[in-house]
mmCIF file of C-alpha atoms in Angstrom:
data_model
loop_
_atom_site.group_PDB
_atom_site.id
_atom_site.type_symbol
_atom_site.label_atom_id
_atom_site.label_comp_id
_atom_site.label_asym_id
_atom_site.label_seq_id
_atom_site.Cartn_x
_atom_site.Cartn_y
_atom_site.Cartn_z
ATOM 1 C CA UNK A 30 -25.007 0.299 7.312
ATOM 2 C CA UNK A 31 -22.985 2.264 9.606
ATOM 3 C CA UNK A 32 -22.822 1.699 13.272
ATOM 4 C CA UNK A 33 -22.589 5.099 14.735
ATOM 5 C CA UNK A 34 -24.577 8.431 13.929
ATOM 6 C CA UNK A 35 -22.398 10.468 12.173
ATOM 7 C CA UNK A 36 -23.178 14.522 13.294
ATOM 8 C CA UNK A 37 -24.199 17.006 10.598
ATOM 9 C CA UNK A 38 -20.681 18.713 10.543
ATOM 10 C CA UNK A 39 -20.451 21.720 7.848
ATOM 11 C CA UNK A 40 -17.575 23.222 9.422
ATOM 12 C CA UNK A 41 -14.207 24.258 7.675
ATOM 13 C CA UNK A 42 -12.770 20.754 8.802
ATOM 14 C CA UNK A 43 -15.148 18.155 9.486
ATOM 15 C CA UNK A 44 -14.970 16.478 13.048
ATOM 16 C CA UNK A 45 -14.754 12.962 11.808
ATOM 17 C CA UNK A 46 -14.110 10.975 8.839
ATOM 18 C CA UNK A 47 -15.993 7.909 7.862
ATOM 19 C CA UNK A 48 -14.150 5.268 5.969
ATOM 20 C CA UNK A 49 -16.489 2.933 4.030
ATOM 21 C CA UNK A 50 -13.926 0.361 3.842
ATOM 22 C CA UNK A 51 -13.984 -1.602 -0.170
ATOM 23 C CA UNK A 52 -16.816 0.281 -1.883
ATOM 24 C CA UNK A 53 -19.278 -2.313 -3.638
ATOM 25 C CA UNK A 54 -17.727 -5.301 -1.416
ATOM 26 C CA UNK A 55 -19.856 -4.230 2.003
ATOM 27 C CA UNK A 56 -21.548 -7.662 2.402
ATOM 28 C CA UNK A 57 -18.172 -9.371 2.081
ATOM 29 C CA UNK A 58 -16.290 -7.354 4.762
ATOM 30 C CA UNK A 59 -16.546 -10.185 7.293
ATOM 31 C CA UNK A 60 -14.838 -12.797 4.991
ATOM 32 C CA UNK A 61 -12.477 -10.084 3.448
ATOM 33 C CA UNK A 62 -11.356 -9.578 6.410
ATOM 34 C CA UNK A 63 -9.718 -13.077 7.076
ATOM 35 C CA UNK A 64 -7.164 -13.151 4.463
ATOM 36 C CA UNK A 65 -5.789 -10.102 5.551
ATOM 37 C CA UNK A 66 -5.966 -10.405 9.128
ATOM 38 C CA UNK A 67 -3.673 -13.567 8.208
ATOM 39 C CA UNK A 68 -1.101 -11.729 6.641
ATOM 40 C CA UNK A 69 -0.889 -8.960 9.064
ATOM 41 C CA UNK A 70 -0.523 -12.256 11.708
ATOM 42 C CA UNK A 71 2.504 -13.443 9.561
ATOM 43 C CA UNK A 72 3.890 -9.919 8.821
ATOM 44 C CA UNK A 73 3.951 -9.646 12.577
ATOM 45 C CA UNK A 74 5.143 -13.238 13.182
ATOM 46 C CA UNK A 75 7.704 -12.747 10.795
ATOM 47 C CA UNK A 76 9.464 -9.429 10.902
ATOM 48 C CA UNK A 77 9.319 -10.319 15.118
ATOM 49 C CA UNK A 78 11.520 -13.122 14.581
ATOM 50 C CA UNK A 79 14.072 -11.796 12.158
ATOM 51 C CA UNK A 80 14.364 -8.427 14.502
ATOM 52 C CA UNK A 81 14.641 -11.460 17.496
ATOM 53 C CA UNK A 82 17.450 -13.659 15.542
ATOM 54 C CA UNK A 83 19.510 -10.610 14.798
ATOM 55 C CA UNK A 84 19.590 -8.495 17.788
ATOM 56 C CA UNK A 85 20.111 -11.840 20.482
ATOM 57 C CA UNK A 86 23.225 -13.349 17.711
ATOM 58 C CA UNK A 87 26.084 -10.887 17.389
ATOM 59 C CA UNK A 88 27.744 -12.995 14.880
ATOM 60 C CA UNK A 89 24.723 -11.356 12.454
ATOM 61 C CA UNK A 90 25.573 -7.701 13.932
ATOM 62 C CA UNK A 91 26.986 -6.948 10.287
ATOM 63 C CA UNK A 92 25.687 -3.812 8.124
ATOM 64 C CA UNK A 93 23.259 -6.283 5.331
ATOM 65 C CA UNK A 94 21.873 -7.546 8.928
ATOM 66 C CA UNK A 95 21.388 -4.651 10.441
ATOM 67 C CA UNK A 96 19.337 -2.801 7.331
ATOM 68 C CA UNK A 97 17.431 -6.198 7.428
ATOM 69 C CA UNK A 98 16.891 -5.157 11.329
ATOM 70 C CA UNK A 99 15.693 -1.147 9.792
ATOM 71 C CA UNK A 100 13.922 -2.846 6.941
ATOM 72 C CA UNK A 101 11.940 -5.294 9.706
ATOM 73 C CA UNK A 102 11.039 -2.201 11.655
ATOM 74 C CA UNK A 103 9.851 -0.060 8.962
ATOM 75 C CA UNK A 104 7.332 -3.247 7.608
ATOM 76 C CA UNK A 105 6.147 -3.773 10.920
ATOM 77 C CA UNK A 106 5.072 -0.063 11.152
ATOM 78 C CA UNK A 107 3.831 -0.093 8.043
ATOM 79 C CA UNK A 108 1.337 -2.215 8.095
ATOM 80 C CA UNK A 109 0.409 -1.811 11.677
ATOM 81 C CA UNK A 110 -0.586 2.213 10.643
ATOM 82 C CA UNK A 111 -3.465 1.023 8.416
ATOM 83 C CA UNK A 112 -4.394 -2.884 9.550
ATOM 84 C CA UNK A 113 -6.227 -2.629 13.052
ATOM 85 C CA UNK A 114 -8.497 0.209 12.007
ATOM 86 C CA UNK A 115 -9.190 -1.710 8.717
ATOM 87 C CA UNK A 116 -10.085 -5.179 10.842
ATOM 88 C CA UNK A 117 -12.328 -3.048 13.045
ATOM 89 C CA UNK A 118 -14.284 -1.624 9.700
ATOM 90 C CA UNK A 119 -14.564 -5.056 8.629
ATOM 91 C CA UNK A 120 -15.338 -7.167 11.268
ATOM 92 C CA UNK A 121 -17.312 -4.362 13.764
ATOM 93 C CA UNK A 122 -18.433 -1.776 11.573
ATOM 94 C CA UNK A 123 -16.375 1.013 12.913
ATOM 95 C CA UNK A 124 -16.054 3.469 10.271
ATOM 96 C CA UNK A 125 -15.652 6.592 11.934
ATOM 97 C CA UNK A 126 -11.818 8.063 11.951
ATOM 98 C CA UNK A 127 -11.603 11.261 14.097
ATOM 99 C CA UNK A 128 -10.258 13.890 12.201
ATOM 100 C CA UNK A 129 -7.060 14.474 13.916
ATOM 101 C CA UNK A 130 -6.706 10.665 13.746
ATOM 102 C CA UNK A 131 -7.177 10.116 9.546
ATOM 103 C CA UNK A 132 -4.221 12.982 10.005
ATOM 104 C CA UNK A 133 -1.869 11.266 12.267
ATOM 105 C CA UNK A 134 -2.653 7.788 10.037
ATOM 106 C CA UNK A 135 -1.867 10.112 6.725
ATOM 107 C CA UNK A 136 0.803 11.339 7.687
ATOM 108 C CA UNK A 137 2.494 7.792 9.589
ATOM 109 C CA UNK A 138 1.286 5.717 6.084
ATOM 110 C CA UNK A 139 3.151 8.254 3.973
ATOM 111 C CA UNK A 140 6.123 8.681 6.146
ATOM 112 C CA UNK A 141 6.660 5.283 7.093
ATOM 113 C CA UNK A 142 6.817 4.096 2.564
ATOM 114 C CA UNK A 143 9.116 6.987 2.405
ATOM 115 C CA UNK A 144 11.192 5.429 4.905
ATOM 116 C CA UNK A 145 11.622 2.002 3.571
ATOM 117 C CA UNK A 146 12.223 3.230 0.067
ATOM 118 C CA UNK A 147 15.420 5.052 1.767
ATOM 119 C CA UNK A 148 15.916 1.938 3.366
ATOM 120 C CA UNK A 149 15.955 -0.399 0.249
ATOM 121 C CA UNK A 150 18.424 2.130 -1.100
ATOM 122 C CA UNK A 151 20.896 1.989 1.781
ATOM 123 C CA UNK A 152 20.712 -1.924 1.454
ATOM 124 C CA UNK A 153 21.507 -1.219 -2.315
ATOM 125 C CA UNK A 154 24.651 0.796 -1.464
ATOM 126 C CA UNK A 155 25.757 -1.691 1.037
ATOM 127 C CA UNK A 156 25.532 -4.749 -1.591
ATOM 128 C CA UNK A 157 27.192 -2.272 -3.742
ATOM 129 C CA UNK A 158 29.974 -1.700 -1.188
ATOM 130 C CA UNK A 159 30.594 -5.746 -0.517
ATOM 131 C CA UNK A 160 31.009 -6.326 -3.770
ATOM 132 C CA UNK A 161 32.552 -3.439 -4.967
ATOM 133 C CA UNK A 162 35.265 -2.581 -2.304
ATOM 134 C CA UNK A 163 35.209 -4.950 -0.400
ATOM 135 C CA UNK A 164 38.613 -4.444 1.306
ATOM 136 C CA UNK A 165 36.970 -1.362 2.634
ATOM 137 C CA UNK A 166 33.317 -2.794 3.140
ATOM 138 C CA UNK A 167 33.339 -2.699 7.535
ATOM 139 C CA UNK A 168 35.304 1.043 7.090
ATOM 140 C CA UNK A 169 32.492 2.325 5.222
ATOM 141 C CA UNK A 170 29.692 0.691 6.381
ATOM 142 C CA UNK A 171 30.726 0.972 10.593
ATOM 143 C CA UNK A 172 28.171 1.184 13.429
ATOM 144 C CA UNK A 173 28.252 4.986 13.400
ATOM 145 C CA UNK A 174 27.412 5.285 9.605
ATOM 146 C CA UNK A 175 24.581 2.822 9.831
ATOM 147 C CA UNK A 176 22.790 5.103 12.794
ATOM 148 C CA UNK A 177 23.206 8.151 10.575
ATOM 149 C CA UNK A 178 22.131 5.897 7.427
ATOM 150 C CA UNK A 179 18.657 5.098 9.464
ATOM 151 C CA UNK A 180 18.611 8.818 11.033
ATOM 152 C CA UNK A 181 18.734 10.073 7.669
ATOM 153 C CA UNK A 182 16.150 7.572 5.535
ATOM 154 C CA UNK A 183 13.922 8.640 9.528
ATOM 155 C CA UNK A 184 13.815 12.459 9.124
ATOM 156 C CA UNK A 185 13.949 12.690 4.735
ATOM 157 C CA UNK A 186 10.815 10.985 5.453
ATOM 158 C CA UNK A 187 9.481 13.375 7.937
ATOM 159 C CA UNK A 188 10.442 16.353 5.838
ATOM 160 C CA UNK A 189 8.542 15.283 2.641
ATOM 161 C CA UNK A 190 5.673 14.353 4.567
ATOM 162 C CA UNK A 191 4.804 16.875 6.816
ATOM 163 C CA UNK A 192 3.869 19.618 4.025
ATOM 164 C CA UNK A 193 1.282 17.324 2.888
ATOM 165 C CA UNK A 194 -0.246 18.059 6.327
ATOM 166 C CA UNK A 195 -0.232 21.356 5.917
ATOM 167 C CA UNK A 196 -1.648 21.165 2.639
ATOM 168 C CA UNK A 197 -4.838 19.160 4.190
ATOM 169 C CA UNK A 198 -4.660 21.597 6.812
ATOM 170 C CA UNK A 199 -5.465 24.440 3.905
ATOM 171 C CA UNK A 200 -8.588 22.796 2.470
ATOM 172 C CA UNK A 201 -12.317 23.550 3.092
ATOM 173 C CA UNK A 202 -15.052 20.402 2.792
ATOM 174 C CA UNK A 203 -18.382 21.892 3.159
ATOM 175 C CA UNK A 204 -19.722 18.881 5.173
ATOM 176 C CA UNK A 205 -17.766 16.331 2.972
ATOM 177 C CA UNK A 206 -16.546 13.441 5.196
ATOM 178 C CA UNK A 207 -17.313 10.026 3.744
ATOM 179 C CA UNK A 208 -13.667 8.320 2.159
ATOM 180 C CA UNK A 209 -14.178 5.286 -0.025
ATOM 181 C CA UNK A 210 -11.210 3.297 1.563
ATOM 182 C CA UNK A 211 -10.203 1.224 4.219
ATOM 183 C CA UNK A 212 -7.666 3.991 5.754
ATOM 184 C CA UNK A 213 -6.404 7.573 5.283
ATOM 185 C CA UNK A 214 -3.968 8.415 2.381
ATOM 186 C CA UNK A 215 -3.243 12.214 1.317
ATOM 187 C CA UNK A 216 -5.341 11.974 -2.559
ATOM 188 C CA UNK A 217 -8.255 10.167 -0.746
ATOM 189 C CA UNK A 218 -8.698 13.425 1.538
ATOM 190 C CA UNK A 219 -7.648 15.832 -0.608
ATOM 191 C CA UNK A 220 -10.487 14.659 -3.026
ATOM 192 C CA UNK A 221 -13.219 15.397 -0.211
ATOM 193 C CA UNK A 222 -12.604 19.264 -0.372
ATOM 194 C CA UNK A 223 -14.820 21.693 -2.023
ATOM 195 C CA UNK A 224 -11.603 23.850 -3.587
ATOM 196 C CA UNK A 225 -9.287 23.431 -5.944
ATOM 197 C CA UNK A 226 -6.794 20.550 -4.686
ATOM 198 C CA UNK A 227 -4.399 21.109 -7.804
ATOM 199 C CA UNK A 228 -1.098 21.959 -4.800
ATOM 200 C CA UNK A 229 -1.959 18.974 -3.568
ATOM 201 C CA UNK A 230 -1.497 16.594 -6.897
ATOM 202 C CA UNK A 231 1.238 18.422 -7.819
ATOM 203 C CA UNK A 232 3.247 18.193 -4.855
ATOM 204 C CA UNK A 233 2.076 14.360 -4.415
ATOM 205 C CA UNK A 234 3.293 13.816 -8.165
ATOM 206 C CA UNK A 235 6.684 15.906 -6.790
ATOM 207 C CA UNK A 236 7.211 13.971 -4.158
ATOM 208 C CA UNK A 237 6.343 10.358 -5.975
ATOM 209 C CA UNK A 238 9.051 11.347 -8.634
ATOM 210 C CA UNK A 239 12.001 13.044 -6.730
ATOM 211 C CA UNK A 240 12.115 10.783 -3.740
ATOM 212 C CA UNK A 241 10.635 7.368 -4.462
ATOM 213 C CA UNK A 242 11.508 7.474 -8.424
ATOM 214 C CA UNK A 243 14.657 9.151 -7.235
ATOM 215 C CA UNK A 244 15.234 5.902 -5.369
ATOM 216 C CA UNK A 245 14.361 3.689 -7.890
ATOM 217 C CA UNK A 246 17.011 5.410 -10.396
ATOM 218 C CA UNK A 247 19.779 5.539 -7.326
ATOM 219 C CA UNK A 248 18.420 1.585 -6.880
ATOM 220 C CA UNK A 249 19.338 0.845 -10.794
ATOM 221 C CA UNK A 250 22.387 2.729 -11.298
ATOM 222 C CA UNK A 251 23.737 0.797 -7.890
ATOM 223 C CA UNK A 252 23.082 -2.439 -9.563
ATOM 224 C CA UNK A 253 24.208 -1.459 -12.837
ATOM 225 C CA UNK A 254 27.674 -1.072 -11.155
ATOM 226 C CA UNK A 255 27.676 -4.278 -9.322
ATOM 227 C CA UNK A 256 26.647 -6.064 -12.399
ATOM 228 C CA UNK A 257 30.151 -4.336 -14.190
ATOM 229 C CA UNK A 258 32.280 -5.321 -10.735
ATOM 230 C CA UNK A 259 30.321 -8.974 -10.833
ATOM 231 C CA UNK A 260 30.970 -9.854 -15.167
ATOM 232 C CA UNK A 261 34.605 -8.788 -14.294
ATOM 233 C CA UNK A 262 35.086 -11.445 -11.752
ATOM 234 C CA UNK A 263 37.349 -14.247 -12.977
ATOM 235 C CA UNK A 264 35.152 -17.421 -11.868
ATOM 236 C CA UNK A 265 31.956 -18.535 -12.679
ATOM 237 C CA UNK A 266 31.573 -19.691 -9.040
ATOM 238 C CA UNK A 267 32.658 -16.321 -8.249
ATOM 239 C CA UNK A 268 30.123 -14.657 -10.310
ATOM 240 C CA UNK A 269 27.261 -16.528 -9.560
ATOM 241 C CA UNK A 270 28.087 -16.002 -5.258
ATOM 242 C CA UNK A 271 27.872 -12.545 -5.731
ATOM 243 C CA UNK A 272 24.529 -12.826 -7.622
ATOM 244 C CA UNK A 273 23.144 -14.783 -4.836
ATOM 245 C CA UNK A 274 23.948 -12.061 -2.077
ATOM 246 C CA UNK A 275 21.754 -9.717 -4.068
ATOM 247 C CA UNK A 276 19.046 -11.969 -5.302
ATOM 248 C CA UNK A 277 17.096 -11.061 -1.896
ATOM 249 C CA UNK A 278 17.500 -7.607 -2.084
ATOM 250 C CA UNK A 279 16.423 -7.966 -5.936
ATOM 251 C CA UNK A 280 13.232 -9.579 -4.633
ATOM 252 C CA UNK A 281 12.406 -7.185 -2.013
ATOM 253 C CA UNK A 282 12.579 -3.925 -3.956
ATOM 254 C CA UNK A 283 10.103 -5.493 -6.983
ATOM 255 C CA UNK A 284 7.614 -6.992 -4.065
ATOM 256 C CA UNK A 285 7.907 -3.506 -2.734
ATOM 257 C CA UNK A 286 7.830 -0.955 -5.751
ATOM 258 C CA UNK A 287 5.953 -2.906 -8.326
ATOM 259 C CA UNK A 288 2.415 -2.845 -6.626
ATOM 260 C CA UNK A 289 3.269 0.480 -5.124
ATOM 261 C CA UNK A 290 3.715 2.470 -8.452
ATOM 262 C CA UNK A 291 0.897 0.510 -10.129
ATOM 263 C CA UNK A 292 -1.869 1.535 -7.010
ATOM 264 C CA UNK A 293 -0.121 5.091 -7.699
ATOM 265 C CA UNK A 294 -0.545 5.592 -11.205
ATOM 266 C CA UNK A 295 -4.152 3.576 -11.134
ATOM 267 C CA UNK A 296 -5.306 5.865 -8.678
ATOM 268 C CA UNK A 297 -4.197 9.663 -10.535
ATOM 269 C CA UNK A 298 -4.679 8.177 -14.230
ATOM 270 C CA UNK A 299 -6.915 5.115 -14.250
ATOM 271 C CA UNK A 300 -9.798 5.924 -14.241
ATOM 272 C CA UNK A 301 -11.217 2.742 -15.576
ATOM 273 C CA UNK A 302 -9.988 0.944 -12.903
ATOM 274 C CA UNK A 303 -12.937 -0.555 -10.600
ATOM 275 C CA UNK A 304 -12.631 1.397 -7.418
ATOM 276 C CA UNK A 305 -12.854 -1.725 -5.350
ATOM 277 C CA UNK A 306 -9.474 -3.370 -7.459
ATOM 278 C CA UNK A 307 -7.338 0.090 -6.323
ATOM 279 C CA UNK A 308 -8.444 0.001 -2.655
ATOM 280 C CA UNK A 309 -7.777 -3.962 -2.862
ATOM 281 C CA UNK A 310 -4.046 -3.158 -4.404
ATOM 282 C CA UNK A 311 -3.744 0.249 -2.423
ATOM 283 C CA UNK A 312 -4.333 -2.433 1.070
ATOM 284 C CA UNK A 313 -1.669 -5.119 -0.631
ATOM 285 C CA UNK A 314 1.110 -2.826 -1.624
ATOM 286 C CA UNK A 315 1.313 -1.283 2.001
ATOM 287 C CA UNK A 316 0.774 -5.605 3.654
ATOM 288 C CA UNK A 317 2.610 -7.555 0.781
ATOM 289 C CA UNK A 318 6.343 -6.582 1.350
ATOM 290 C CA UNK A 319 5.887 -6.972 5.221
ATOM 291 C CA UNK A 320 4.780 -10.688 4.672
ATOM 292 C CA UNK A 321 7.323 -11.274 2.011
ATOM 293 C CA UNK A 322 9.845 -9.772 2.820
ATOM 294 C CA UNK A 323 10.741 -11.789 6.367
ATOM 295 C CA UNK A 324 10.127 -14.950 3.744
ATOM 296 C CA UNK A 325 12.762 -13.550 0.819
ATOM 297 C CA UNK A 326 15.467 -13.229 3.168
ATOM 298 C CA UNK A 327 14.388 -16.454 5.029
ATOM 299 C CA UNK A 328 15.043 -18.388 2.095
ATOM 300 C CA UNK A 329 18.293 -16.631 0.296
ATOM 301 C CA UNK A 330 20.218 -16.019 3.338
ATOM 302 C CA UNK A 331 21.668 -19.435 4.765
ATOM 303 C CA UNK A 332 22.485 -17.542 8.024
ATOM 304 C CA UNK A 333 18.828 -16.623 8.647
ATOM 305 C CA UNK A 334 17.816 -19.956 7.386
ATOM 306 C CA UNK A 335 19.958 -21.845 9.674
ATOM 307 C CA UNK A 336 18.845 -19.534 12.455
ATOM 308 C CA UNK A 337 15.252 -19.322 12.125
ATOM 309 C CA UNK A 338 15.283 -22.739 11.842
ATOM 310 C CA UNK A 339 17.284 -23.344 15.340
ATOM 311 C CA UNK A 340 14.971 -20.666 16.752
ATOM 312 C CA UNK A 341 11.955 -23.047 16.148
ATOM 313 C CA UNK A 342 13.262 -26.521 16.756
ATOM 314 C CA UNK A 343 14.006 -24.519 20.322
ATOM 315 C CA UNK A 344 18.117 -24.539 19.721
ATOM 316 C CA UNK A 345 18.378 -20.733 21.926
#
């Protein structure tokens, strides 16, 4: 049962969007709710203190630390886009999204995953950098290439993002304003109109493949080099400390793309799927790598570890 009237709007654009939060799971909002409202508290908790450890130590002012800083940034927006709104459908009934707003959450959602897949890339170049030349690792990878690094991962986000916009922008809906989800992601709108959305699956398709698969394949071939540079080393010890510098990474990119390119396939070609297990996955991909990801590098990194765990036992 919503909690506002909702106007009669048959206009070009609707007004205002109603989000109906997990369709068939409406009498379990309230409890629902909890679990996620606890990770959001850790993603928050836990991105806070790695962005506090690193920026107040200088010793940890290195290029790995500093993507960890980008990385931190980019979670913490992430989930912070989608979150609040979907507490306040859950917990007091708020459904309606102006549509302006559903835009602006669109567009920041979309932008935001673009960015931290560039971001997981540039933390795959600079493991493949330390380990690779490392003689030339603080040459490459100096303070002024790191701000264009982050510039770069900001504004390739932007660009890819902004025609989907547009592409909203070009669609009628005849009245059409009720989204089965929790927030507002480009397909969910698109599937509202009362045309022919075809420009908008094929650029979304365009756009999965040549930036985020692009990634992926940039992410692989990176690896496949290090594992060459790593097999060639003459020590076991040797070998097995250069594995460990990339195990986090490792972990971060499959807690990131796995459940992102399984909501993304599910929701173009699985149609079998139960619509309440996509919006369930479609809420986890976008909250799971800002809970874990503060964790990951919590655990493999000694220097966080040690850190983090001065930072708590009050040792400033």
């Amino acid at each position: 049962m919503l909690s506002a009237s909702v106007p009669n709007d048959t206009a070009f654009h609707p007004s205002i969007f109603i989000l109906l939060g997990i369709p068939g799971m409406q009498d379990q909002h309230v409890w629902v709710a909890i679990p996620f409202c606890s990770m959001y508290i850790l993603a928050l908790v836990g991105n806070g203190t790695i962005l506090y450890i690193i920026t107040r130590d200088r010793t940890l002012h290195e290029p790995m630390y500093l993507f960890l800083c980008l990385l931190s940034i980019t979670d913490l927006v992430l989930c912070s886009t989608t979150l609040p709104k979907m507490l306040t459908i859950f917990w007091l009934r708020s459904h309606i999204i102006s549509y302006p707003g559903c835009l602006t959450q669109m567009f920041f959602v979309h932008t935001v995953f673009a960015t931290e897949s560039a971001v997981l890339l540039a933390m795959a170049f600079d493991r493949y950098v330390a380990i690779c030349r490392p003689l030339h690792y603080t040459s490459i990878l100096n303070a002024t290439v790191i701000v264009k690094i982050g510039l770069a991962c900001v504004v390739r986000g932007l660009l890819f993002v902004f025609p989907f916009v547009i592409l909203i922008e070009h669609l009628p809906f005849c009245g059409h304003h009720i989204i089965p989800h929790t927030y507002c992601e480009h397909m969910g709108i698109a599937k509202l109109a009362c045309a022919s959305i075809k420009p908008n699956t094929i650029y979304g398709l365009t756009v999965a493949l040549s930036v985020t698969g692009m990634d992926v394949v940039l992410i692989t071939t990176s690896y496949g080099l290090i594992l060459q540079a790593v097999l060639r080393l003459p020590s076991k010890d040797a070998q097995f400390r250069a594995f460990s510098t990339c195990g986090a990474h490792i972990c971060v990119i499959l807690v990131f793309y796995v459940p992102a390119f399984f909501s993304f396939f599910t929701h173009r070609f699985g149609h079998r799927v139960p619509p309440h297990v996509h919006i369930v996955l479609a809420n986890l991909y976008l909250l799971a790598p800002p809970v874990l990801n503060p964790l990951v590098y919590g655990i493999n990194s000694k220097q966080i570890r040690l850190r983090i765990f001065g930072f708590f036992m009050g040792k400033r």
